[in-house]
Each structure stands twice: as C-alpha cells, then as structure tokens.
Short mmCIF file of C-alpha atoms in Angstrom, two decimals:
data_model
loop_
_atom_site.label_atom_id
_atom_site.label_comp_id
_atom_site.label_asym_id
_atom_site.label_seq_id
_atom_site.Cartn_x
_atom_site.Cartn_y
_atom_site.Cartn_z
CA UNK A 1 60.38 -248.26 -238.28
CA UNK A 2 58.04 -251.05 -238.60
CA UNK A 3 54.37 -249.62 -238.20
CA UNK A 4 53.03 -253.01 -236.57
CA UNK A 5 56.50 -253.74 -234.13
CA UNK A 6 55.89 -254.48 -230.65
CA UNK A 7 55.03 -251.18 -228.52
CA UNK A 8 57.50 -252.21 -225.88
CA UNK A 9 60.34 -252.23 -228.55
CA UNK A 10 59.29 -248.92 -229.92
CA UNK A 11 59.64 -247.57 -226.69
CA UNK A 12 63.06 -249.21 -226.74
CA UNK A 13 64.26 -247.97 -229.53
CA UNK A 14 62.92 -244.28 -228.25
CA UNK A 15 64.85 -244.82 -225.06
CA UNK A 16 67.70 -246.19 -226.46
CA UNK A 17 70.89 -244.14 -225.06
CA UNK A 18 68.91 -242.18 -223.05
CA UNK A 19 70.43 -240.76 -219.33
CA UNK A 20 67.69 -239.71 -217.51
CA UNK A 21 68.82 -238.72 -214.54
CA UNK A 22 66.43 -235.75 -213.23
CA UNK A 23 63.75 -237.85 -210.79
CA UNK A 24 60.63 -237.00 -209.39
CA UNK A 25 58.87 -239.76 -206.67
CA UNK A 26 55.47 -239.31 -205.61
CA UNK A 27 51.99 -241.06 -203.92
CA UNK A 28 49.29 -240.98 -204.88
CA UNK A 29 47.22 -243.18 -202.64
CA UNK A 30 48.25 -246.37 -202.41
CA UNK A 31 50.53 -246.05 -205.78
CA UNK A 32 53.65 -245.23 -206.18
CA UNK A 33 55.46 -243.11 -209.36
CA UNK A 34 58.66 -242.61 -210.07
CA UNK A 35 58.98 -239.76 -213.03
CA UNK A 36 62.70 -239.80 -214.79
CA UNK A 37 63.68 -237.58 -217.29
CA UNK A 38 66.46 -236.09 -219.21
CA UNK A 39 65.19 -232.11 -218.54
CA UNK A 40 65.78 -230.90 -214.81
CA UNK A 41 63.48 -227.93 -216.23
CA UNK A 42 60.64 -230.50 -216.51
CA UNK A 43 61.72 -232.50 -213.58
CA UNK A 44 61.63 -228.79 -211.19
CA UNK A 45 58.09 -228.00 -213.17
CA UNK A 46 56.64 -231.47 -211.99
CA UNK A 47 58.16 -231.25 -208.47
CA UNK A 48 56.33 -227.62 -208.22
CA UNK A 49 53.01 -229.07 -209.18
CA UNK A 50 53.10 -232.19 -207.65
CA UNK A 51 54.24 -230.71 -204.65
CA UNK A 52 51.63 -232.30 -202.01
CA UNK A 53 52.16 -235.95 -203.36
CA UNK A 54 55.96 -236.45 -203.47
CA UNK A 55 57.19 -238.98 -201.75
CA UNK A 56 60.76 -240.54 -200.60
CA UNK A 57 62.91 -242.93 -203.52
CA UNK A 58 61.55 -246.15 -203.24
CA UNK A 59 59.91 -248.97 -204.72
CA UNK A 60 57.33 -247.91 -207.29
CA UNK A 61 54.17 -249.17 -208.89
CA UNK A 62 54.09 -246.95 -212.03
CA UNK A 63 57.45 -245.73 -213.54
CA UNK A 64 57.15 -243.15 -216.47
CA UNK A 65 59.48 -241.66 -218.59
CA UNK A 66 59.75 -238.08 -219.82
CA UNK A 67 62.25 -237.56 -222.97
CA UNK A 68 63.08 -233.76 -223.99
CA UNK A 69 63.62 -233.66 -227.67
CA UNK A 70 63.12 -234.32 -231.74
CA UNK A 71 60.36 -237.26 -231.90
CA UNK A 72 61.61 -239.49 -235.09
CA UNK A 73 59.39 -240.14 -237.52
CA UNK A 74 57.54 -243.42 -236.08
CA UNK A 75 56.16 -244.67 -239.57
CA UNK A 76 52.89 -245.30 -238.23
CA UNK A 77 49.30 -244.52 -239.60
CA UNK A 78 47.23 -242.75 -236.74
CA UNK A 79 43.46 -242.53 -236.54
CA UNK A 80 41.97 -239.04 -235.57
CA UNK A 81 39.89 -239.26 -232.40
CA UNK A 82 36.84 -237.36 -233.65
CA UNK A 83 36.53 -234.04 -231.22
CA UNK A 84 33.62 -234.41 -228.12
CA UNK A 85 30.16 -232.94 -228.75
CA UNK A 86 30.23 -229.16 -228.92
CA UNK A 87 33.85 -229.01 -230.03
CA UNK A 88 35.48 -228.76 -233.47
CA UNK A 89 39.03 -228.77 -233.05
CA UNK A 90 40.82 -232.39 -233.70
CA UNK A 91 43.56 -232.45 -230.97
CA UNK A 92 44.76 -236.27 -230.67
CA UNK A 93 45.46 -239.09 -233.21
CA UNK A 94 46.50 -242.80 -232.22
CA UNK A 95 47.74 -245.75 -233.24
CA UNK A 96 47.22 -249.39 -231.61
CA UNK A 97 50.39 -251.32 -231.57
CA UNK A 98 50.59 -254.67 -229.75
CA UNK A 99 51.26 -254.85 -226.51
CA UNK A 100 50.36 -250.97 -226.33
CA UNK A 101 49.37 -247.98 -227.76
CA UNK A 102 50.84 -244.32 -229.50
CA UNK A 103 48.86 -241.13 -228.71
CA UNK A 104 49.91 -237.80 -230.39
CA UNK A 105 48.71 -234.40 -229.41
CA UNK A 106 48.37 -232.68 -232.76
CA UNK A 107 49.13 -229.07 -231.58
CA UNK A 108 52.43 -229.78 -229.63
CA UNK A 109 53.86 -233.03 -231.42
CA UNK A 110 54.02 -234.88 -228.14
CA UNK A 111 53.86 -238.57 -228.64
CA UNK A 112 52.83 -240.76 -225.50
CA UNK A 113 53.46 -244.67 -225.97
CA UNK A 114 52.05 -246.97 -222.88
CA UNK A 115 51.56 -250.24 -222.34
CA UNK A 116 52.81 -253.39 -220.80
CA UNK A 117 53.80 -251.37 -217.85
CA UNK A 118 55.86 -249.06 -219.62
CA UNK A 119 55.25 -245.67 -220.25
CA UNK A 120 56.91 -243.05 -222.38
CA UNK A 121 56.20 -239.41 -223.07
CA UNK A 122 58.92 -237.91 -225.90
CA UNK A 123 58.45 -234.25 -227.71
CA UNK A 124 59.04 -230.51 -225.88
CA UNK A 125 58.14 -231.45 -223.45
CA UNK A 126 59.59 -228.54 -221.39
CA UNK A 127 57.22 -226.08 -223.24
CA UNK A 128 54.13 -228.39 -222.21
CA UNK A 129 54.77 -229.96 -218.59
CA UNK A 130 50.70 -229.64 -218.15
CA UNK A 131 50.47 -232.61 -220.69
CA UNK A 132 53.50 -234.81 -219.15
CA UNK A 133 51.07 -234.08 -215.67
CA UNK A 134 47.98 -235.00 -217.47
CA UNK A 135 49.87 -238.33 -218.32
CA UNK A 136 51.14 -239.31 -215.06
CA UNK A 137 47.16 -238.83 -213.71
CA UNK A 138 46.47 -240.94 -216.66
CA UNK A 139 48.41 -244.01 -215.29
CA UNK A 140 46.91 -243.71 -212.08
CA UNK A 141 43.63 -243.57 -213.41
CA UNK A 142 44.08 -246.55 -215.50
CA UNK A 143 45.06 -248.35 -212.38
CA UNK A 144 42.43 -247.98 -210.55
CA UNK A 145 39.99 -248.48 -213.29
CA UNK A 146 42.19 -251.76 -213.83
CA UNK A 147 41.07 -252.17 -210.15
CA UNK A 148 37.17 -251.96 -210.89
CA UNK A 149 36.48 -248.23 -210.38
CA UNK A 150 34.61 -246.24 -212.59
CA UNK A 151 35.28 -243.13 -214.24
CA UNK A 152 33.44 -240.12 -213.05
CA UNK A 153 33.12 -236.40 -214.37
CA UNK A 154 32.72 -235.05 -210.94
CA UNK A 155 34.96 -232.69 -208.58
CA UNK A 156 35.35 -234.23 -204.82
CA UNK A 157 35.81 -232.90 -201.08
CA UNK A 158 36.06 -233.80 -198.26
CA UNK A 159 35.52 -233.44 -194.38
CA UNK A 160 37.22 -235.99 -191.98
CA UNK A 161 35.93 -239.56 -193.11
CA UNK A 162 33.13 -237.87 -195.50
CA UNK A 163 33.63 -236.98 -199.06
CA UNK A 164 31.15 -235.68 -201.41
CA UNK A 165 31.27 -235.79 -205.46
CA UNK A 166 29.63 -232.95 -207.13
CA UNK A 167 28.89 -233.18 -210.76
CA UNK A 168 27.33 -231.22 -213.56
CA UNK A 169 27.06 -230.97 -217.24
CA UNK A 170 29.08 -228.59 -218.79
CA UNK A 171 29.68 -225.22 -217.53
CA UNK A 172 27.64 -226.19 -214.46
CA UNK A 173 30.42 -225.01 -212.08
CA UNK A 174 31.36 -227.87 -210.33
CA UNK A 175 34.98 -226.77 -209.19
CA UNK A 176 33.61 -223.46 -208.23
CA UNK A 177 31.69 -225.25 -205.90
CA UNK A 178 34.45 -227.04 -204.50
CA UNK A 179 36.70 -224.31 -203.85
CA UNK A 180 33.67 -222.47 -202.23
CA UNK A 181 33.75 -225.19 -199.84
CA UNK A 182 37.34 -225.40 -199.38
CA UNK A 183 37.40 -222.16 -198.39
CA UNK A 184 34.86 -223.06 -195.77
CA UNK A 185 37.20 -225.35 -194.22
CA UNK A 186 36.75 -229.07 -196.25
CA UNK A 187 39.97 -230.35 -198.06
CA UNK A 188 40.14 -230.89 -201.87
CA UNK A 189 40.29 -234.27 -203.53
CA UNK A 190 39.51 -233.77 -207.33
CA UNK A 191 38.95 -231.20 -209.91
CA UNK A 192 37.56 -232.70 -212.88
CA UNK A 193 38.11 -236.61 -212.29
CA UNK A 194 36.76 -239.23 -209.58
CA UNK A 195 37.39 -243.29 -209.64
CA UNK A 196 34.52 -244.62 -207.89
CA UNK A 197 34.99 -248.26 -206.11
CA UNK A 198 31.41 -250.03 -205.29
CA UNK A 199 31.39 -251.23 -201.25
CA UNK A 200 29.90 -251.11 -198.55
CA UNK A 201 28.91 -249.13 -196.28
CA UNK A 202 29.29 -246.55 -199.00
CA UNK A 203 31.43 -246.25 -202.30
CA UNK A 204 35.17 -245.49 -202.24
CA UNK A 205 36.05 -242.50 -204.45
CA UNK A 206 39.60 -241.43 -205.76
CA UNK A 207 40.87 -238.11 -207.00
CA UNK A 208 43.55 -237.48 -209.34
CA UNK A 209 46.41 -234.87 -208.32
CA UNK A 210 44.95 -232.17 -211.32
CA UNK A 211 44.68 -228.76 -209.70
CA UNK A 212 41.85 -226.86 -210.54
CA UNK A 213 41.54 -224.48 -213.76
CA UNK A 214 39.64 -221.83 -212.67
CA UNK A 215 38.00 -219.10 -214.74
CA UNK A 216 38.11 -215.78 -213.93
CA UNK A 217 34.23 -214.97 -212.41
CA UNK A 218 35.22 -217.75 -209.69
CA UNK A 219 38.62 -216.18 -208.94
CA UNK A 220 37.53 -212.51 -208.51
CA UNK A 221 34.27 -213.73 -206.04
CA UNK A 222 36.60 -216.02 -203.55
CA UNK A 223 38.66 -214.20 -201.81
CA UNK A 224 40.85 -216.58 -200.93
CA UNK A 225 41.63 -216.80 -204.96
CA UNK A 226 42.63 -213.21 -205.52
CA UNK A 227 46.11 -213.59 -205.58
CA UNK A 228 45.43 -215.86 -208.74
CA UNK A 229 45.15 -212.83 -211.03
CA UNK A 230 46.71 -209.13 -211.79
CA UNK A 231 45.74 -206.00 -210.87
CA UNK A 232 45.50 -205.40 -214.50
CA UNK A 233 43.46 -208.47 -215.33
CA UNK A 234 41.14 -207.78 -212.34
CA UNK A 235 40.49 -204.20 -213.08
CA UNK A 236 39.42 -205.65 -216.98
CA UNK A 237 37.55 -208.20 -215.53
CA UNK A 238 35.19 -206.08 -213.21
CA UNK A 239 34.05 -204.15 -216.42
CA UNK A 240 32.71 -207.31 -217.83
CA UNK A 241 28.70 -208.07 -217.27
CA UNK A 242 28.12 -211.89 -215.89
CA UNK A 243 27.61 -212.90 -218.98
CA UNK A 244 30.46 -211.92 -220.09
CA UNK A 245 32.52 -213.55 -217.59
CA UNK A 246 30.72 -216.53 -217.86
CA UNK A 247 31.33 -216.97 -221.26
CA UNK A 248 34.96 -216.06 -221.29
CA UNK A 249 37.44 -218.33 -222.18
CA UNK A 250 40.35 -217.82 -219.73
CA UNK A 251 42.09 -220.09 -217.28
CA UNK A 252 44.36 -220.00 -214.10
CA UNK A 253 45.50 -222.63 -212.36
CA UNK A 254 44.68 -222.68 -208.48
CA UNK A 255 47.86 -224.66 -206.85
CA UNK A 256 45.70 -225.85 -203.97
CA UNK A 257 48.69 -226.14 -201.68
CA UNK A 258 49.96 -222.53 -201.97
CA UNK A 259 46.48 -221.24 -201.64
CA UNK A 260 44.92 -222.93 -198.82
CA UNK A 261 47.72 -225.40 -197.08
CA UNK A 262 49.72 -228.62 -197.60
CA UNK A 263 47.23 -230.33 -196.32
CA UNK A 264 44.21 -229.68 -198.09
CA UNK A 265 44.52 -231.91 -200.90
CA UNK A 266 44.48 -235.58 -200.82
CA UNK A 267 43.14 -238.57 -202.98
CA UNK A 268 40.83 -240.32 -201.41
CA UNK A 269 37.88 -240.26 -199.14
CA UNK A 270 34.77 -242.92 -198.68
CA UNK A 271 31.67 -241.64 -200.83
CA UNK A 272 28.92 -240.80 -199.35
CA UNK A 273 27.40 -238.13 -200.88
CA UNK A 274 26.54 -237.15 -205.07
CA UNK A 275 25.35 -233.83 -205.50
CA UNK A 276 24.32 -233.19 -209.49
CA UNK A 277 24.48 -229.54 -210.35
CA UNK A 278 21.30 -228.69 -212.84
CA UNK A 279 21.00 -225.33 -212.48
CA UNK A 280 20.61 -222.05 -214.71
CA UNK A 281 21.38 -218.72 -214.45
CA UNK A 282 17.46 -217.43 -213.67
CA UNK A 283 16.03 -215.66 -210.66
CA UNK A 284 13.71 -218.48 -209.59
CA UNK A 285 14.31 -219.84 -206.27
CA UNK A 286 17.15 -221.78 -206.12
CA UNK A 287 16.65 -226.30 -204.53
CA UNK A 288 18.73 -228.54 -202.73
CA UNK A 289 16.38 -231.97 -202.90
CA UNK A 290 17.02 -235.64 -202.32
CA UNK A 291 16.56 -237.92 -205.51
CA UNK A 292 16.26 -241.74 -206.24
CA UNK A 293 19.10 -242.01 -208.57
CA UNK A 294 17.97 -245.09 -210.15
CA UNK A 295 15.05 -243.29 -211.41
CA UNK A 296 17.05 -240.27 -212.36
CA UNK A 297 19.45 -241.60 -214.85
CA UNK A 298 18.78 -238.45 -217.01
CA UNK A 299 20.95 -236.70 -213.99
CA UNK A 300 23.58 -239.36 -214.22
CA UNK A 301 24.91 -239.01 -217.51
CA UNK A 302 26.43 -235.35 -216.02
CA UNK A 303 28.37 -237.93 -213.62
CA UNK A 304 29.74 -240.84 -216.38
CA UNK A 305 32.97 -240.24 -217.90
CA UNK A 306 34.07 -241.70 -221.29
CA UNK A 307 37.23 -242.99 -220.26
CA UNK A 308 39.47 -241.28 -223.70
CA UNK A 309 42.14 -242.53 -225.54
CA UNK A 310 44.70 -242.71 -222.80
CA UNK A 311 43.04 -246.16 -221.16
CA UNK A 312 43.28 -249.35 -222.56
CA UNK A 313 41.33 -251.87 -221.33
CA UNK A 314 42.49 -255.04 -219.98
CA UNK A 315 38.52 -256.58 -220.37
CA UNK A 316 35.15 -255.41 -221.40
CA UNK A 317 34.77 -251.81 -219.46
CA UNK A 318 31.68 -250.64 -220.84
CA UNK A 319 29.62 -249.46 -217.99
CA UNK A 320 25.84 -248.18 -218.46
CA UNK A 321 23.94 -245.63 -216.46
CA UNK A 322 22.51 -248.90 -214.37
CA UNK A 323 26.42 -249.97 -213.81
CA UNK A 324 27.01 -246.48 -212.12
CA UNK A 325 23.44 -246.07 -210.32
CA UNK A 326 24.58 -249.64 -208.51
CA UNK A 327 27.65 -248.32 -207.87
CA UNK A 328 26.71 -245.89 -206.06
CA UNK A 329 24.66 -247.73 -203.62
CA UNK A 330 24.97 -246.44 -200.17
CA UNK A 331 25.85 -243.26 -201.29
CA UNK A 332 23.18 -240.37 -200.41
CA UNK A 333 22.32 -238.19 -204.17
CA UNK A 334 21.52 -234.22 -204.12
CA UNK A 335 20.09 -232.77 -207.19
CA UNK A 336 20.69 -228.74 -206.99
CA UNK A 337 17.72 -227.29 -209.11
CA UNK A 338 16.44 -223.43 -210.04
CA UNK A 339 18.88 -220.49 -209.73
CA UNK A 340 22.26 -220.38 -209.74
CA UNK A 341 23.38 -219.69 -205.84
CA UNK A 342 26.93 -220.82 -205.05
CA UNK A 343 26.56 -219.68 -201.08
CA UNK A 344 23.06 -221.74 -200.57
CA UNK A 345 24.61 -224.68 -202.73
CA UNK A 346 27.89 -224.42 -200.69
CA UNK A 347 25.57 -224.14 -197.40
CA UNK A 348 23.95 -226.65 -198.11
CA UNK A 349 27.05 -229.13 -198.94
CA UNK A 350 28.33 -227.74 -195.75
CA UNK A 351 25.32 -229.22 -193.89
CA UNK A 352 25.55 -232.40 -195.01
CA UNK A 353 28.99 -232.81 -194.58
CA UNK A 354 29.49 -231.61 -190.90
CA UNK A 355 26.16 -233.53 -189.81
CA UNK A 356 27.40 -236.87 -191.51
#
C-alpha cells in the first residue's frame, strides 16, 4: 500500500468485505456511538462495560468500527512517541496520513486509523477490549475538545447540580478519593479524564465512561470494594506494610455500576469546585485551604493534560497554565496539604458539596 494514500481509503481498503454485524449503541452525554464489529465476543465485552451508557439504535454522532483479525502490512513508516516522564517503555508509534492518522500499540499490534469522521480499530482485538474502550472515550474526548473544552488530569463527582474535580500529580490518589466519596453517597463522573467548558456561572466539566483502576490498598480499606479481590489476594495483601502496598503495581477494575448502582455514574455535571491533592505520606497535620489559582499555577500543572496521540487537532490547541486558570473562573479551588488522610479529605469534599 501506498505509505502517503488518503487515510479514509486506507480505512477502505481495511474494511473492504467486512460484515460487521455485532452492534453496540450508547450516550454519552449529548453524543451518540454506534460500535459495529465482526466479534460478538468483543461486541458482549463492550456491552458489559459500557453497561450504564447504552442507549436505543438510532441516529449517531460518532460511528466506530472494531475488526477482529490479521492487520496487513500497511507499508507505512511510524514515528515512536517517546514514553512520558518517569517511564521507559515505548508503547505507541504513528503515522500522519492525510485526512487522518495510524496509531499502533506496540505490545498488542492493534492499529487505530481516525479521521474525517471515520474511525477504525483492526488487530485481536478480542484479547484487548480495554484498548477498543480506551478508543471509543478517545472520540468522545476529541469531540468535545473539538467543542472548546480542555483536557484535564482530574477524577470528578458529583452531588445533584454540583460536581467537583479532584486532581493530583502522580500517585496522589485521586480516584481513591472519589470512590471514598461515592461511597458516601455522591455519584461518579470520571476516573482519570475531565473536559472542562469555560461559562458562566461556573465551568461545565465532562467525564469519560473509563471505570476506575484501582490498586489494591484502596480496595481492601473501602468496604464497599471488597468484593473486587480474592480471599487469596486479600489474605497476601494484609501481610504487606503501606509501603508496600503503595508501591505495588496491581490493578482491578471497579465496574461502578455493579458496585454501587446504575445510577451512579454519569458524564457530566457543572464545575464548581477543584480540589488539588499535594499531599505526602507524613504524620504532620493534614489541610484543606482555599487558594487563588491564578497565583498557584505550580498546583495547576497536576490538573493539565497533554492531550496524546489519539487527538488531532482541527486548530491551534495549545493551552497554557493561564488558558486553564481562566477557565476555571467561577469555579471555587481546594489545595489538600500535610498528611495523607483520605476520611478528613473525603469530609471535607463532603462539606462542600452538600452545603453548595
């Protein structure tokens, strides 16, 4: 194949002859997907995870297409996407083509071509649905960034008409916090990912249908969680120290439908509170203060997201720490300081959100 054909006709000659008759509709928001496939394996993994979001067959927005098999060779020259600070593993190459773009994932051999409107996912991809659901969030993020949002590294909640991002740097425990809270009664709107719109009275925020990946320290100290791991795992996991857990690199995922409800998990919420986790694990007291975050942009680079490989922007979308500060006018900002506490942090959220 041509390396410099149209991406549209690549995705053509991919799809050429396919049946894909195993469908999947959902909303998210105000967007509708339609998923097709040729794998009713994939198609009954993605109805499973997407459970809270699917929808009736209708008109859609965003149409993507999941192929099960070989990928030919595409003849194209990818460019390795260097790997983000602290990591050393290379996981994702990509090639610009025009009209679009060619991600592959270099462990599983999963190519994803988008652009145009069309979208295309083509490897196993019955022994990786996680990556065919990390694409479908990616098309609904690129909408709304398409729509002026920003990208955010936050978690989100929310109570009634009140949401609340909470952000952190790394390890910060920013979806333990959430799920703290969600056990406390608030619903869940994002794990790892929040859009944010500018208005007024307050910012708009949008989640992305990602359960959480939890590790196991936040499992075994919610009870609500417990069912997430063995007995066997649990009984291991006690005879760790904290540091230990904290340290370990182990995930589950937490469907947040089967733990706490069908209806604890939606996509959007108005903005009106930020709360930036800067903790550490000390035994000084432990701070729930009030900052300027214009003066504080030090704190907002835990809350700006790099947008990846998997947007491609229709204009300049280069947004500075002063971009997001403004965008979050009207939006009250929390910095949580000293010790680690997840009950006084989740108290404290609490507060804020019940006395909005």
């Amino acid at each position: 194949m041509e390396a410099r054909m149209h991406c549209s006709d690549l995705i053509d000659r991919l799809t050429a002859g396919a049946d894909t008759p195993h469908r999947v509709f959902l909303a998210m928001g105000d967007c509708r997907f339609r998923v097709e496939t040729n794998s009713e394996t994939l198609a009954g993994e993605l109805t499973t995870y997407f459970a809270p979001f699917l929808c009736s067959p209708g008109a859609t927005d965003i149409a993507v297409t999941a192929l099960q098999g070989p990928v030919p060779d595409l003849g194209l020259t990818f460019q390795v996407k260097e790997p983000d600070p602290g990591k050393t593993k290379v996981k994702e190459e990509w090639a610009d083509l025009p009209g679009g773009r060619v991600v592959r994932k270099r462990l599983t051999g999963l190519h994803f071509l988008f652009g145009g409107g069309r979208n295309l996912a083509v490897g196993d991809c019955e022994a990786n649905p996680n990556q065919i659901v990390n694409f479908v969030n990616n098309r609904f993020i690129e909408r709304k960034l398409h729509d002026g949002c920003l990208l955010a590294h936050a978690a989100g909640v929310a109570l009634c008409e009140t949401g609340m991002a909470l952000a952190g740097f790394s390890g910060m425990g920013k979806s333990t916090l959430a799920l703290h809270l969600v056990s406390k009664g608030v619903t869940f709107v994002s794990n790892d990912r929040l859009m944010v719109r500018p208005g007024a009275p307050c910012p708009a925020m949008f989640g992305v249908a990602k359960h959480p990946r939890i590790n196991p320290g936040t499992a075994l100290h919610n009870p609500d969680l417990a069912s997430i791991i063995t007995d066997e795992d649990r009984e291991s996991f006690l005879r760790m120290t904290p540091e230990e857990l904290w340290n370990l690199e182990h995930k589950y995922d937490a469907l947040i439908d089967r733990i706490f409800g069908s209806d604890r998990f939606i996509l959007q919420s108005p903005m009106r509170y930020l709360v930036l986790l800067n903790w550490n694990r000390d035994i000084t007291a432990t701070r729930f203060e009030e900052i300027d975050v214009h003066a504080r942009h030090d704190l907002l680079a835990a809350f700006m997201k790099d947008t990846g490989l998997f947007f491609v922007a229709e204009g300049d979308y280069a947004p500075t720490a002063s971009d997001y500060a403004r965008a979050l006018d009207g939006c009250r900002v929390f910095e949580i300081s000293g010790g680690v506490d997840f009950d006084f942090a989740a108290a404290g959220c609490l507060r804020l959100l019940e006395t909005a």
